[in-house]
Coordinates of C-alpha atoms in Angstrom, one line a residue:
X1 CA 0.0 0.0 0.0
X2 CA 1.3 3.3 -1.0
X3 CA 1.2 6.5 1.2
X4 CA 0.1 9.8 -0.2
X5 CA 2.5 12.6 -0.3
X6 CA 2.4 15.5 2.2
X7 CA 2.4 19.2 1.7
X8 CA 5.8 20.5 1.1
X9 CA 5.0 23.5 3.3
X10 CA 3.1 22.4 6.3
X11 CA 3.1 18.6 6.0
X12 CA -0.6 18.5 5.6
X13 CA -2.6 16.0 3.5
X14 CA -3.0 16.7 -0.2
X15 CA -6.3 16.2 -2.0
X16 CA -6.6 14.6 -5.4
X17 CA -5.5 17.8 -7.1
X18 CA -2.3 17.9 -5.0
X19 CA -3.7 20.9 -3.1
X20 CA -3.0 21.0 0.6
X21 CA -6.1 20.6 2.7
X22 CA -4.5 22.5 5.6
X23 CA -2.7 25.4 4.0
X24 CA -4.1 25.4 0.5
X25 CA -0.7 25.1 -1.2
X26 CA -0.8 23.9 -4.7
X27 CA 2.0 21.3 -4.6
X28 CA 1.8 21.0 -8.4
X29 CA 3.7 24.3 -8.7
X30 CA 7.4 24.8 -8.1
X31 CA 8.5 26.2 -4.8
X32 CA 10.2 29.1 -6.5
X33 CA 6.9 30.7 -7.1
X34 CA 6.2 31.1 -3.4
X35 CA 7.8 33.3 -0.8
X36 CA 8.9 32.1 2.6
X37 CA 6.5 32.6 5.5
X38 CA 3.7 33.7 3.1
X39 CA 0.5 31.9 2.7
X40 CA -2.9 32.3 1.0
X41 CA -4.3 32.4 4.5
X42 CA -2.5 35.7 5.4
X43 CA -5.1 38.3 6.4
X44 CA -7.8 35.6 7.1
X45 CA -9.3 35.0 10.5
X46 CA -7.7 32.2 12.5
X47 CA -10.9 30.3 12.6
X48 CA -11.4 30.3 8.8
X49 CA -12.0 27.0 7.0
X50 CA -10.0 26.1 4.0
X51 CA -12.1 25.4 0.8
X52 CA -10.8 23.5 -2.2
X53 CA -9.4 25.9 -4.8
X54 CA -11.7 24.7 -7.5
X55 CA -14.6 26.0 -5.4
X56 CA -13.0 29.4 -5.5
X57 CA -12.5 29.1 -9.2
X58 CA -16.2 28.0 -9.6
X59 CA -17.3 31.0 -7.6
X60 CA -15.2 33.3 -9.7
X61 CA -16.7 31.8 -12.8
X62 CA -20.2 32.1 -11.4
X63 CA -19.6 35.7 -10.5
X64 CA -18.2 36.5 -13.9
X65 CA -21.2 34.7 -15.5
X66 CA -23.6 36.8 -13.4
X67 CA -21.8 40.0 -14.2
X68 CA -21.8 39.0 -17.9
X69 CA -25.5 38.2 -17.8
X70 CA -26.1 41.5 -15.9
X71 CA -24.3 43.3 -18.7
X72 CA -26.3 41.5 -21.4
X73 CA -29.6 42.3 -19.6
X74 CA -28.6 45.9 -19.3
X75 CA -27.5 46.1 -22.9
X76 CA -30.8 44.4 -23.9
X77 CA -32.8 46.7 -21.8
X78 CA -31.1 49.7 -23.4
X79 CA -31.5 48.3 -26.9
X80 CA -35.2 47.6 -26.2
X81 CA -35.8 51.0 -24.8
X82 CA -34.0 52.5 -27.8
X83 CA -36.2 50.4 -30.2
X84 CA -39.3 51.3 -28.2
X85 CA -38.5 55.0 -28.4
X86 CA -37.6 54.7 -32.1
X87 CA -40.8 52.7 -32.7
X88 CA -42.9 55.3 -30.8
X89 CA -41.2 58.0 -32.8
X90 CA -41.9 56.2 -36.1
X91 CA -45.5 55.4 -35.1
X92 CA -46.1 59.1 -34.3
X93 CA -44.5 60.2 -37.6
X94 CA -45.9 57.4 -39.7
X95 CA -49.4 58.8 -40.6
X96 CA -47.9 62.0 -41.9
X97 CA -45.2 60.3 -43.9
X98 CA -47.6 57.8 -45.3
X99 CA -50.0 60.5 -46.5
X100 CA -47.2 62.6 -48.0
X101 CA -45.7 59.6 -49.8
X102 CA -49.1 58.4 -51.0
X103 CA -49.9 61.8 -52.3
X104 CA -46.6 61.9 -54.1
X105 CA -47.2 58.5 -55.6
X106 CA -50.8 59.5 -56.7
X107 CA -49.4 62.7 -58.2
X108 CA -46.7 60.7 -60.1
X109 CA -49.4 58.2 -61.2
X110 CA -51.6 61.0 -62.5
X111 CA -48.8 62.6 -64.3
X112 CA -47.8 59.3 -65.8
X113 CA -51.3 58.6 -67.0
X114 CA -51.6 62.1 -68.5
X115 CA -48.3 61.6 -70.4
X116 CA -49.6 58.2 -71.7
X117 CA -52.8 59.8 -72.9
X118 CA -50.9 62.6 -74.7
X119 CA -48.7 60.1 -76.4
X120 CA -51.7 58.1 -77.6
X121 CA -53.4 61.2 -78.9
X122 CA -50.2 62.2 -80.8
X123 CA -50.0 58.8 -82.3
X124 CA -53.7 58.9 -83.3
X125 CA -53.4 62.3 -84.9
X126 CA -50.1 61.7 -86.7
X127 CA -50.8 58.1 -87.9
X128 CA -54.5 57.2 -87.9
X129 CA -55.9 60.5 -89.3
X130 CA -53.7 60.4 -92.3
X131 CA -54.7 56.8 -93.0
X132 CA -58.4 57.8 -92.7
X133 CA -57.9 60.7 -95.1
X134 CA -56.0 58.4 -97.5
X135 CA -58.9 55.9 -97.3
X136 CA -61.5 58.6 -98.0
X137 CA -59.5 60.0 -100.9
X138 CA -59.1 56.5 -102.4
X139 CA -62.8 55.8 -101.9
X140 CA -63.7 59.1 -103.6
X141 CA -61.3 58.3 -106.4
X142 CA -62.9 54.8 -106.8
X143 CA -66.4 56.3 -106.9
X144 CA -65.2 58.9 -109.5
X145 CA -63.6 56.1 -111.5
X146 CA -66.8 54.1 -111.3
X147 CA -68.8 57.2 -112.4
X148 CA -66.5 57.8 -115.2
X149 CA -66.7 54.2 -116.3
X150 CA -70.5 54.5 -116.1
X151 CA -70.4 57.6 -118.2
X152 CA -68.2 55.8 -120.8
X153 CA -70.6 52.9 -120.9
X154 CA -72.6 53.0 -124.2
X155 CA -76.0 51.5 -123.6
X156 CA -77.5 49.8 -126.7
X157 CA -81.3 49.4 -126.2
X158 CA -81.5 47.3 -129.3
X159 CA -78.9 44.7 -128.4
X160 CA -81.4 41.9 -128.1
X161 CA -83.5 42.7 -131.1
X162 CA -83.7 39.8 -133.6
X163 CA -85.9 41.4 -136.2
X164 CA -85.2 44.5 -138.2
X165 CA -87.9 47.0 -139.2
X166 CA -88.2 47.1 -142.9
X167 CA -86.4 50.1 -144.5
X168 CA -89.3 50.6 -146.9
X169 CA -92.5 52.2 -145.8
X170 CA -94.5 55.4 -145.9
X171 CA -93.7 58.8 -144.5
X172 CA -95.5 59.5 -141.3
X173 CA -95.6 62.5 -138.8
X174 CA -98.0 63.0 -135.9
X175 CA -98.1 65.0 -132.7
X176 CA -98.9 63.3 -129.5
X177 CA -99.8 64.8 -126.1
X178 CA -99.2 62.9 -122.9
X179 CA -100.7 59.4 -122.6
X180 CA -100.0 55.7 -123.3
X181 CA -100.0 54.5 -126.9
X182 CA -99.7 51.0 -128.4
X183 CA -97.6 50.6 -131.5
X184 CA -99.7 48.9 -134.2
X185 CA -102.9 50.5 -132.8
X186 CA -102.2 54.2 -132.2
X187 CA -98.8 54.5 -133.9
X188 CA -97.5 52.6 -137.0
X189 CA -94.3 50.5 -136.6
X190 CA -91.2 52.3 -137.9
X191 CA -88.0 54.1 -137.1
X192 CA -88.8 57.5 -135.7
X193 CA -87.3 60.9 -134.9
X194 CA -88.8 62.6 -131.9
X195 CA -89.0 66.4 -131.7
X196 CA -90.2 68.7 -128.9
X197 CA -91.6 72.2 -128.9
X198 CA -89.1 74.8 -127.8
X199 CA -88.6 75.2 -124.1
X200 CA -91.1 72.5 -123.0
X201 CA -89.7 69.3 -121.4
X202 CA -91.3 66.2 -122.8
X203 CA -90.2 62.6 -122.2
X204 CA -90.8 59.4 -124.1
X205 CA -90.4 55.8 -122.8
X206 CA -90.7 52.6 -124.7
X207 CA -91.6 49.3 -123.1
X208 CA -91.2 46.4 -125.5
X209 CA -90.9 43.1 -123.6
X210 CA -91.1 41.0 -126.8
X211 CA -87.9 42.5 -128.3
X212 CA -86.2 43.4 -125.1
X213 CA -86.3 47.2 -125.7
X214 CA -86.5 49.5 -122.7
X215 CA -85.8 53.0 -123.7
X216 CA -86.1 56.5 -122.2
X217 CA -85.5 59.7 -124.0
X218 CA -86.4 63.4 -123.5
X219 CA -86.3 66.7 -125.3
X220 CA -86.1 70.3 -124.0
X221 CA -84.7 73.7 -124.9
X222 CA -81.1 72.1 -125.3
X223 CA -81.9 68.8 -126.8
X224 CA -84.6 69.4 -129.4
X225 CA -84.6 66.1 -131.2
X226 CA -83.6 62.4 -130.8
X227 CA -83.3 60.0 -133.7
X228 CA -83.3 56.2 -134.1
X229 CA -86.4 55.5 -132.0
X230 CA -87.3 52.0 -133.1
X231 CA -91.0 51.2 -132.4
X232 CA -92.1 47.6 -133.0
X233 CA -95.7 46.4 -133.1
X234 CA -97.0 45.7 -129.6
X235 CA -94.6 48.1 -127.8
X236 CA -96.2 50.6 -125.3
X237 CA -95.0 54.2 -125.7
X238 CA -95.6 56.5 -122.8
X239 CA -95.4 60.3 -123.3
X240 CA -95.4 62.8 -120.5
X241 CA -94.9 66.6 -120.2
X242 CA -96.2 69.9 -121.2
X243 CA -96.7 70.3 -125.0
X244 CA -96.8 68.0 -128.0
X245 CA -94.2 65.5 -129.1
X246 CA -93.8 65.0 -132.8
X247 CA -93.0 61.5 -134.1
X248 CA -91.8 61.3 -137.7
X249 CA -90.7 58.2 -139.8
X250 CA -89.9 57.5 -143.4
X251 CA -90.5 53.8 -143.1
X252 CA -93.8 53.7 -141.2
X253 CA -95.6 50.3 -141.7
X254 CA -99.0 52.0 -141.9
X255 CA -100.7 49.0 -143.5
X256 CA -100.1 47.0 -140.3
X257 CA -101.9 49.6 -138.1
X258 CA -105.3 48.3 -137.0
X259 CA -106.6 51.3 -135.2
X260 CA -107.8 49.2 -132.4
X261 CA -111.3 48.2 -131.3
X262 CA -114.2 50.5 -130.4
X263 CA -114.5 51.3 -126.7
X264 CA -117.6 49.6 -125.2
X265 CA -117.8 52.2 -122.4
X266 CA -119.9 55.3 -123.0
X267 CA -120.3 57.0 -119.6
X268 CA -117.8 59.2 -117.9
X269 CA -116.9 59.0 -114.1
X270 CA -116.3 61.9 -111.7
X271 CA -113.8 61.5 -108.9
X272 CA -113.6 64.2 -106.3
X273 CA -110.6 65.3 -104.3
X274 CA -109.7 62.9 -101.4
X275 CA -111.9 60.1 -102.8
X276 CA -110.7 56.5 -103.3
X277 CA -112.6 54.1 -105.6
X278 CA -112.2 50.5 -106.6
X279 CA -112.5 49.6 -110.3
X280 CA -115.2 47.1 -111.0
X281 CA -117.1 48.0 -107.8
X282 CA -117.5 51.8 -107.9
X283 CA -117.2 52.2 -111.7
X284 CA -116.7 49.8 -114.7
X285 CA -113.3 48.5 -115.8
X286 CA -112.0 49.8 -119.1
X287 CA -109.8 52.3 -120.9
X288 CA -110.2 56.0 -120.0
X289 CA -108.8 59.4 -120.7
X290 CA -108.1 61.1 -117.4
X291 CA -109.0 64.8 -117.4
X292 CA -108.4 67.5 -114.7
X293 CA -111.6 69.5 -114.3
X294 CA -110.0 71.7 -111.7
X295 CA -106.9 71.8 -109.6
X296 CA -103.7 69.8 -110.1
X297 CA -102.0 66.7 -108.8
X298 CA -101.1 63.1 -109.5
X299 CA -103.7 60.5 -108.5
X300 CA -102.4 57.1 -107.3
X301 CA -103.6 54.1 -109.4
X302 CA -102.6 50.7 -108.1
X303 CA -103.0 47.8 -110.5
X304 CA -103.5 44.4 -108.8
X305 CA -103.8 40.8 -110.1
X306 CA -106.8 38.5 -109.4
X307 CA -105.2 37.5 -106.1
X308 CA -104.9 41.1 -105.0
X309 CA -101.1 41.3 -105.5
X310 CA -99.8 44.6 -106.6
X311 CA -98.4 44.7 -110.2
X312 CA -97.8 48.3 -110.9
X313 CA -98.6 51.8 -109.5
X314 CA -99.3 54.8 -111.9
X315 CA -98.9 58.5 -111.0
X316 CA -100.1 60.5 -114.0
X317 CA -99.6 64.3 -113.6
X318 CA -102.6 66.5 -114.3
X319 CA -103.3 70.2 -114.1
X320 CA -106.1 72.4 -115.3
X321 CA -103.5 75.2 -116.1
X322 CA -102.1 73.5 -119.2
X323 CA -104.0 72.3 -122.3
X324 CA -101.7 69.3 -122.9
X325 CA -101.2 68.3 -119.3
X326 CA -104.8 68.5 -118.4
X327 CA -105.4 65.1 -120.0
X328 CA -103.6 61.8 -119.9
X329 CA -104.9 59.4 -122.6
X330 CA -105.5 55.7 -122.8
X331 CA -105.2 54.6 -119.1
X332 CA -106.2 50.9 -118.8
X333 CA -108.0 50.2 -115.5
X334 CA -108.6 46.5 -114.9
X335 CA -111.0 44.9 -112.4
X336 CA -109.7 45.4 -108.8
X337 CA -107.5 48.4 -109.5
X338 CA -107.6 51.1 -106.7
X339 CA -108.0 54.7 -107.8
X340 CA -107.0 57.1 -105.1
X341 CA -107.3 60.9 -105.6
X342 CA -105.4 62.1 -102.5
X343 CA -105.2 65.8 -103.7
X344 CA -108.2 67.5 -102.0
X345 CA -108.2 70.3 -104.7
X346 CA -108.1 68.0 -107.7
X347 CA -111.4 67.3 -109.4
X348 CA -111.1 64.5 -112.1
X349 CA -113.3 63.2 -114.9
X350 CA -112.7 59.8 -116.5
X351 CA -113.8 59.8 -120.1
X352 CA -113.9 56.6 -122.2
X353 CA -111.0 56.5 -124.8
X354 CA -111.8 56.4 -128.5
X355 CA -110.2 53.0 -129.2
X356 CA -108.9 50.0 -127.1
X357 CA -106.5 47.2 -127.8
X358 CA -108.5 44.5 -126.1
X359 CA -111.1 44.0 -123.4
X360 CA -108.6 41.8 -121.5
X361 CA -107.6 44.8 -119.4
X362 CA -105.6 42.8 -116.9
X363 CA -103.7 41.1 -119.7
X364 CA -102.5 44.6 -120.8
X365 CA -100.1 44.5 -117.8
X366 CA -98.8 41.0 -118.5
X367 CA -95.7 42.6 -120.0
X368 CA -94.6 43.5 -116.5

């Protein structure tokens, strides 16, 4: 069994750390570090109790830790107080700063939007408007071109004619006032020249379904005559205007003219202003010369088929102030036609015409 070493100073027992339990000498250190007759107990009461050195070191560490924690708490408190004061300061100033900054942002946003709108308007004015003007100019140019093309178009009313009127015939010249005339009954077939009377405007239209001829010509103070008016048997010639229209031909086929049939009607019919009558119910169907007794206007005459469907509407102009315009001759009124005299001041008389083409009055409008 081995004996533990003793303290080199006082001979006391040593603990496991070679520290004397009596005098507290650390026997691990060299003696040169100690002074003679000096001890760690100098200045302590005679009744003090020696504690292990590691307890002292632990106490020192505990004290240092407490001091460190105390410093940390103090620093934390100061930091918290500073942040609290800073937070309070910011909270107090925040509403004002937010309003100011928001107003600045709104102002910048409004300015930005205004600049954008101005840029868009500049683009529209500088780009789109010139394009629109160019499109309008091109459209007008196209319409002018179409109009010029239309003006250059040479209409041939006799393009579908398959039969020529004989060049031989008799000389024929006759004046006609306004009315409807059938070639072969009222006018001989032939090639005519139409002539007016000075300043009066008179028009002539030809409706020839059999030969595909649809022609409209007029004379006035500038155009006094029109030639090459080809009238075939069966065509309907309508003349309208103030004055007489003279038709002359060198090849009139007078021998083919029948002169028509006698008109079976013998009684005239009076129609007052504002009155509407139905043919076949209020007065007989037939062929009449319309005469203006007084006033002026254009009665509306609606021609209907047997089912009541409208075929054609006539508007003959009549006035008591003109000799030639006071009468419109050879108006065919079939059964069911509606005669409406809408002009209150116009008093009319329907006088049976001298001759008729046929008593099939509705068949007269089959050409339409």
